[in-house]
Short mmCIF file of C-alpha atoms in Angstrom, two decimals:
data_model
loop_
_atom_site.label_atom_id
_atom_site.label_comp_id
_atom_site.label_asym_id
_atom_site.label_seq_id
_atom_site.Cartn_x
_atom_site.Cartn_y
_atom_site.Cartn_z
CA MET A 574 9.65 28.29 -17.30
CA GLU A 575 7.29 26.43 -19.42
CA GLU A 576 5.13 23.77 -17.66
CA LYS A 577 5.72 20.31 -18.42
CA THR A 578 3.11 18.45 -20.24
CA GLN A 579 1.78 15.25 -19.43
CA GLU A 580 3.84 13.07 -21.58
CA SER A 581 7.39 14.77 -20.36
CA ARG A 582 6.91 14.38 -16.80
CA THR A 583 9.75 12.00 -15.55
CA VAL A 584 8.75 8.62 -13.55
CA ASP A 585 11.19 6.77 -11.40
CA VAL A 586 9.78 3.57 -9.61
CA ILE A 587 10.94 2.62 -6.10
CA ILE A 588 10.63 -0.83 -4.94
CA PRO A 589 11.25 -2.01 -1.36
CA VAL A 590 12.45 -5.51 -1.71
CA TYR A 591 12.81 -8.23 0.78
CA LYS A 592 14.27 -11.97 -0.44
CA PRO A 593 13.76 -11.19 -4.34
CA GLY A 594 12.27 -14.09 -6.26
CA LYS A 595 10.60 -14.94 -9.67
CA THR A 596 7.73 -12.44 -8.88
CA LEU A 597 10.30 -9.32 -8.69
CA ARG A 598 11.70 -10.40 -12.10
CA ARG A 599 8.39 -10.42 -13.53
CA LEU A 600 7.51 -7.12 -12.42
CA LEU A 601 11.25 -5.75 -13.37
CA LYS A 602 10.36 -7.37 -16.78
CA CYS A 603 7.19 -5.47 -17.09
CA LEU A 604 8.41 -2.26 -16.06
CA GLY A 605 10.77 -2.60 -18.81
CA GLU A 606 8.05 -2.78 -21.34
CA GLN A 607 5.66 -0.25 -20.30
CA SER A 608 4.23 2.40 -22.86
CA TYR A 609 5.13 5.24 -20.39
CA SER A 610 8.78 4.92 -20.13
CA VAL A 611 10.34 4.53 -16.55
CA ARG A 612 13.25 6.92 -16.08
CA ARG A 613 14.84 4.64 -13.13
CA ILE A 614 13.96 1.79 -11.13
CA ILE A 615 15.06 2.68 -7.38
CA VAL A 616 15.47 -0.95 -5.10
CA MET A 617 15.62 -0.65 -1.47
CA ASN A 618 16.53 -3.97 -0.57
CA THR A 619 16.79 -5.13 2.96
CA ASP A 620 19.71 -7.62 3.74
CA GLN A 621 22.25 -7.36 1.23
CA SER A 622 22.92 -11.10 1.58
CA TYR A 623 19.98 -11.96 -0.54
CA TRP A 624 20.98 -9.64 -3.42
CA LYS A 625 22.48 -11.37 -5.95
CA GLU A 626 23.98 -8.79 -8.54
CA GLU A 627 24.43 -11.23 -11.34
CA ASP A 628 20.51 -11.94 -11.16
CA HIS A 629 19.76 -8.48 -12.30
CA THR A 630 22.33 -7.07 -14.41
CA TRP A 631 19.66 -7.62 -17.55
CA VAL A 632 17.71 -4.78 -15.86
CA PRO A 633 18.56 -1.42 -17.51
CA ASN A 634 18.72 1.82 -15.39
CA LEU A 635 18.48 -0.09 -11.96
CA GLU A 636 19.73 1.44 -8.75
CA VAL A 637 20.13 -0.57 -5.81
CA HIS A 638 20.41 0.57 -2.30
CA HIS A 639 20.70 -1.77 0.81
CA VAL A 640 19.39 -1.52 4.33
CA THR A 641 19.48 -3.95 7.22
CA LYS A 642 16.56 -5.76 8.67
CA ALA A 643 16.96 -3.37 11.76
CA GLU A 644 17.03 -0.37 9.82
CA PHE A 645 14.05 -1.14 7.47
CA ASP A 646 11.03 1.20 8.24
CA HIS A 647 7.76 1.18 6.14
CA GLY A 648 8.11 4.98 6.19
CA LYS A 649 11.62 5.90 6.68
CA THR A 650 12.87 3.38 4.06
CA ARG A 651 10.78 4.76 1.21
CA ASN A 652 11.51 8.04 2.24
CA GLN A 653 15.20 6.92 1.70
CA GLY A 654 14.44 5.55 -1.72
CA ALA A 655 12.54 8.96 -2.66
CA GLY A 656 15.68 11.04 -1.94
CA TYR A 657 17.57 8.95 -4.54
CA SER A 658 14.87 10.33 -7.34
CA GLN A 659 14.93 13.32 -9.17
CA ALA A 660 11.96 12.46 -11.03
CA ASP A 661 8.64 14.45 -11.63
CA ILE A 662 6.54 11.54 -10.50
CA MET A 663 7.69 8.64 -8.16
CA VAL A 664 5.82 5.31 -8.43
CA PHE A 665 6.06 3.31 -5.18
CA MET A 666 5.57 -0.54 -5.60
CA THR A 667 5.93 -3.72 -3.51
CA ASP A 668 8.02 -6.50 -4.98
CA ASP A 669 5.09 -9.03 -4.87
CA ALA A 670 3.05 -6.84 -7.31
CA VAL A 671 3.23 -7.40 -11.02
CA PRO A 672 1.50 -5.20 -13.57
CA ALA A 673 -1.47 -6.39 -15.86
CA ASP A 674 -0.38 -4.66 -18.92
CA LYS A 675 1.93 -2.09 -20.53
CA ASN A 676 -0.24 0.52 -19.25
CA LEU A 677 0.52 0.75 -15.56
CA ILE A 678 2.69 3.95 -15.39
CA ARG A 679 0.56 5.74 -17.88
CA ALA A 680 -2.50 5.19 -16.03
CA LEU A 681 -0.88 6.26 -12.95
CA VAL A 682 0.36 9.50 -14.66
CA ASN A 683 -3.16 10.22 -16.12
CA GLY A 684 -4.70 9.88 -12.47
CA LEU A 685 -1.94 12.59 -11.23
CA ASN A 686 -3.45 14.82 -14.15
CA GLN A 687 -6.80 15.24 -12.35
CA THR A 688 -8.43 17.62 -10.02
CA GLY A 689 -11.05 17.07 -7.22
CA LYS A 690 -14.57 18.76 -7.91
CA GLN A 691 -13.29 22.16 -6.10
CA GLY A 692 -10.08 22.17 -8.15
CA GLU A 693 -8.03 20.30 -5.51
CA MET A 694 -4.93 19.21 -6.84
CA VAL A 695 -4.33 15.16 -7.05
CA VAL A 696 -0.91 14.53 -5.33
CA MET A 697 -1.15 10.79 -5.38
CA ALA A 698 -2.72 8.05 -7.35
CA TYR A 699 -3.06 4.54 -6.54
CA GLY A 700 -4.08 1.57 -8.67
CA ARG A 701 -6.25 -1.51 -8.83
CA GLN A 702 -5.23 -4.77 -7.32
CA LEU A 703 -6.39 -7.49 -9.18
CA PRO A 704 -6.32 -11.23 -7.63
CA ASN A 705 -3.70 -13.79 -8.20
CA PRO A 706 -4.59 -16.81 -9.88
CA ASP A 707 -4.27 -18.98 -6.49
CA CYS A 708 -6.23 -16.38 -4.60
CA ALA A 709 -9.06 -17.88 -2.65
CA LEU A 710 -12.45 -17.35 -3.30
CA ALA A 711 -13.39 -15.13 -0.70
CA GLU A 712 -10.18 -12.86 -0.93
CA LYS A 713 -11.20 -12.38 -4.60
CA TYR A 714 -14.15 -10.77 -3.48
CA THR A 715 -12.30 -8.49 -1.05
CA ARG A 716 -10.16 -7.40 -4.08
CA SER A 717 -13.22 -6.22 -5.63
CA PHE A 718 -14.66 -4.51 -2.57
CA ASN A 719 -11.55 -2.61 -2.33
CA TYR A 720 -10.68 -1.88 -5.68
CA PRO A 721 -13.69 -1.53 -7.88
CA GLU A 722 -14.12 -1.11 -11.49
CA GLU A 723 -15.06 2.77 -11.58
CA SER A 724 -12.05 5.24 -10.62
CA ARG A 725 -12.69 8.03 -8.39
CA VAL A 726 -11.08 11.32 -7.23
CA LYS A 727 -11.42 11.53 -3.33
CA THR A 728 -11.33 14.74 -1.43
CA LYS A 729 -12.41 16.10 2.15
CA ALA A 730 -16.04 16.77 1.00
CA ASP A 731 -16.20 12.75 0.57
CA LEU A 732 -15.58 11.86 4.38
CA PRO A 733 -19.34 12.21 5.18
CA GLU A 734 -20.00 9.29 2.46
CA LEU A 735 -17.01 7.22 2.35
CA GLY A 736 -15.73 7.52 5.95
CA ILE A 737 -12.19 6.00 6.53
CA LYS A 738 -12.17 4.82 2.74
CA THR A 739 -11.61 8.33 1.73
CA PHE A 740 -7.91 7.76 3.04
CA PHE A 741 -7.80 4.49 1.60
CA ALA A 742 -4.60 3.80 -0.62
CA SER A 743 -1.98 1.35 -1.31
CA ASN A 744 1.64 1.70 -1.82
CA VAL A 745 1.58 -1.64 -3.61
CA CYS A 746 1.38 0.39 -6.42
CA CYS A 747 0.95 4.26 -5.91
CA ALA A 748 2.38 7.37 -7.84
CA TYR A 749 3.18 10.55 -6.01
CA ASP A 750 3.70 13.83 -7.43
CA ARG A 751 7.33 14.42 -6.10
CA LYS A 752 7.33 17.94 -5.60
CA ALA A 753 4.02 17.78 -3.46
CA PHE A 754 5.49 14.93 -1.51
CA LEU A 755 8.65 17.05 -0.47
CA GLU A 756 6.54 19.83 0.49
CA ALA A 757 4.53 17.35 2.75
CA GLY A 758 7.97 16.13 4.23
CA GLY A 759 7.27 12.57 2.83
CA PHE A 760 6.02 9.40 4.67
CA ILE A 761 6.07 9.44 8.54
CA ASN A 762 9.55 8.47 9.19
CA ARG A 763 8.78 5.81 11.78
CA THR A 764 5.38 3.81 11.34
CA ILE A 765 4.71 0.36 12.06
CA PHE A 766 2.42 -0.15 8.81
CA ASN A 767 0.19 2.21 6.85
CA GLU A 768 2.35 5.01 5.74
CA ASP A 769 0.42 5.35 2.69
CA MET A 770 -3.17 5.85 4.49
CA ILE A 771 -1.44 8.09 6.87
CA TYR A 772 -0.05 10.07 4.01
CA ALA A 773 -3.43 10.23 2.34
CA GLY A 774 -5.16 11.26 5.42
CA ASN A 775 -2.89 14.44 5.86
CA THR A 776 -3.13 15.09 2.35
CA ILE A 777 -6.75 15.26 2.38
CA ARG A 778 -7.55 16.31 6.08
CA GLN A 779 -4.81 18.61 6.60
CA ARG A 780 -3.93 19.81 3.29
CA GLY A 781 -6.90 19.98 1.39
CA GLN A 782 -5.52 17.99 -1.65
CA ALA A 783 -7.01 14.95 -3.45
CA VAL A 784 -6.09 11.55 -3.83
CA ALA A 785 -7.19 9.49 -7.07
CA TYR A 786 -8.09 5.92 -7.45
CA ALA A 787 -6.97 4.81 -11.05
CA ALA A 788 -8.86 1.67 -11.91
CA ASP A 789 -7.23 1.59 -15.09
CA ALA A 790 -3.61 1.17 -13.39
CA ARG A 791 -3.77 -2.65 -12.74
CA VAL A 792 -1.59 -5.01 -10.75
CA TYR A 793 -1.80 -8.55 -9.76
CA HIS A 794 -1.67 -8.53 -6.20
CA SER A 795 -3.15 -10.90 -3.37
CA HIS A 796 -2.32 -12.61 -0.18
CA ASN A 797 -4.24 -15.86 1.26
CA TYR A 798 -3.64 -14.85 4.93
CA GLY A 799 -4.75 -17.31 7.58
CA CYS A 800 -6.54 -16.14 10.65
CA ILE A 801 -3.25 -15.86 12.52
CA ALA A 802 -1.70 -13.38 9.95
CA GLN A 803 -4.85 -11.73 9.58
CA PHE A 804 -5.12 -11.01 13.40
CA LYS A 805 -1.27 -9.65 13.18
CA ARG A 806 -2.12 -7.53 10.25
CA ASN A 807 -5.04 -5.65 11.77
CA PHE A 808 -3.25 -5.53 15.12
CA ASP A 809 -0.28 -3.38 13.23
CA LEU A 810 -3.10 -1.65 11.10
CA ALA A 811 -4.94 -0.30 14.46
CA VAL A 812 -1.56 0.66 16.15
CA SER A 813 -1.03 2.67 13.36
CA GLN A 814 -4.39 4.45 13.65
CA ALA A 815 -3.76 4.72 17.27
CA ASP A 816 -0.47 6.59 16.76
CA HIS A 817 -2.01 9.24 14.36
CA PRO A 818 -5.39 10.54 15.82
CA GLU A 819 -4.55 13.73 13.47
CA VAL A 820 -5.69 11.58 10.57
CA PHE A 821 -8.18 8.79 12.15
CA GLU A 822 -9.75 10.32 15.14
CA GLY A 823 -13.78 10.58 14.69
CA ILE A 824 -13.65 8.01 11.66
CA ARG A 825 -14.68 4.53 12.61
CA SER A 826 -13.30 1.71 10.43
CA GLU A 827 -15.46 -1.11 12.17
CA SER A 828 -18.53 -0.27 10.08
CA GLU A 829 -16.60 -0.80 6.84
CA GLY A 830 -15.25 -4.15 8.16
CA ILE A 831 -18.70 -5.05 8.93
CA ARG A 832 -20.02 -4.23 5.76
CA LEU A 833 -17.34 -5.96 3.76
CA VAL A 834 -18.23 -9.32 5.86
CA LYS A 835 -21.87 -9.13 5.14
CA LYS A 836 -21.02 -8.56 1.33
CA THR A 837 -18.65 -11.45 1.16
CA CYS A 838 -21.07 -13.87 2.73
CA ALA A 839 -23.74 -12.65 0.41
CA TRP A 840 -21.73 -13.22 -2.71
CA LEU A 841 -20.56 -16.42 -1.64
CA VAL A 842 -24.14 -17.73 -1.27
CA GLU A 843 -24.67 -16.47 -4.72
CA GLN A 844 -21.67 -18.38 -6.01
CA LYS A 845 -23.36 -21.57 -4.64
CA LYS A 846 -20.59 -21.87 -2.15
CA PRO A 847 -22.42 -21.37 1.17
CA TRP A 848 -19.83 -23.65 3.14
CA LEU A 849 -17.37 -21.19 2.95
CA VAL A 850 -19.30 -18.62 4.72
CA PRO A 851 -18.17 -19.89 8.41
CA GLY A 852 -14.61 -19.59 7.29
CA VAL A 853 -15.27 -15.79 6.53
CA ILE A 854 -16.93 -15.22 9.57
CA VAL A 855 -14.29 -16.94 11.76
CA LYS A 856 -11.52 -15.10 9.95
CA SER A 857 -13.22 -12.09 10.47
CA GLY A 858 -13.32 -12.38 13.93
CA PHE A 859 -9.51 -12.83 14.09
CA LYS A 860 -9.27 -9.52 12.22
CA TYR A 861 -11.53 -7.74 14.74
CA MET A 862 -9.75 -9.12 17.91
CA GLY A 863 -6.51 -8.17 16.21
CA TYR A 864 -7.99 -4.68 15.48
CA LEU A 865 -9.48 -4.06 19.18
CA MET A 866 -6.05 -5.04 20.72
CA GLY A 867 -4.08 -2.68 18.57
CA LYS A 868 -6.09 0.03 19.21
CA ARG A 869 -5.38 -0.59 22.96
CA TYR A 870 -1.82 -1.41 22.46
CA LYS A 871 -0.59 1.10 25.12
CA LYS A 872 -2.24 -0.88 27.71
CA LEU A 873 -0.53 -4.01 26.88
CA PRO A 874 2.67 -5.66 28.22
CA GLU A 875 5.57 -5.69 25.94
CA TRP A 876 5.72 -9.68 25.66
CA LEU A 877 1.86 -9.69 24.22
CA ILE A 878 2.48 -6.88 22.13
CA LEU A 879 5.66 -9.11 20.61
CA THR A 880 3.18 -12.04 20.24
CA CYS A 881 0.25 -9.90 18.45
CA THR A 882 2.50 -8.01 15.71
CA MET A 883 3.36 -8.60 12.23
CA ASN A 884 6.44 -6.42 12.86
CA PRO A 885 8.39 -7.45 15.99
CA MET A 886 11.68 -5.64 15.04
CA TYR A 887 9.35 -2.24 14.98
CA TRP A 888 9.07 -2.72 18.59
CA LYS A 889 12.81 -3.49 19.53
CA THR A 890 14.14 -0.87 17.65
CA GLU A 891 15.18 2.70 19.38
CA ASN A 892 12.73 5.57 19.76
CA LYS A 893 9.69 3.32 20.31
#
């Protein structure tokens, strides 16, 4: 059989949705305007009562599947969405990310068309996240720190230099080679968070494949989390790392966090906003406390875990 050319590879977009609003409408509109056509948009909606069919009749090739809040899982629900796709490439997005231009899908496809320095196959390519207009100043720097202007293909050879960042990827906007995805068994079926980095880590560390960062695949996406939200987010992040030593064992995350704090504070001083530095330090303290507690969650009582987590439903469902 003749191998498909890059332009002929079909693309489905899979979007987990909860309480759809104006941002999802903008996302769906932008997907319909892409220079590289989208075959189908597969929505995995949590809680059918929030989905109004009449609000989305204008979207061509839209397919909607519903799950309950208790059934939702970051890995399992995305795997279900992948099960409805027959495309060559699956692009996972979140419902609060909006393409910055008409070339998002094309840039992600181009990202998958690369190889590593030793010929490693790129099986996932994630995009660059730009700050929303209402993004706080310090968070703007965090966006540029995690999502720089330069694209890169990451392989096992990058571990000594990049450490934990070798596995960094985000399903806010990420394309997957569907054949490789199925061969790998998809995402971890049950995970509190971080299903994208777990997949990337296994891709690089266990399967010897590569992950591409496509800087020209751009979406607007940012959050202005407060201290408590940052604590909870980092608690869940650390839980996911503690549960998957096959990916994260021997690779420390703390040093990367410290580097981000130092660079953010220096940047704020350069911007002549030194009064924002104490806030960054305090918020970073909450992040670190959440991370430390999450790494040790197995020693904590359930009531304390439920206080610390962003995802209490995860702990209340079966098969903990």
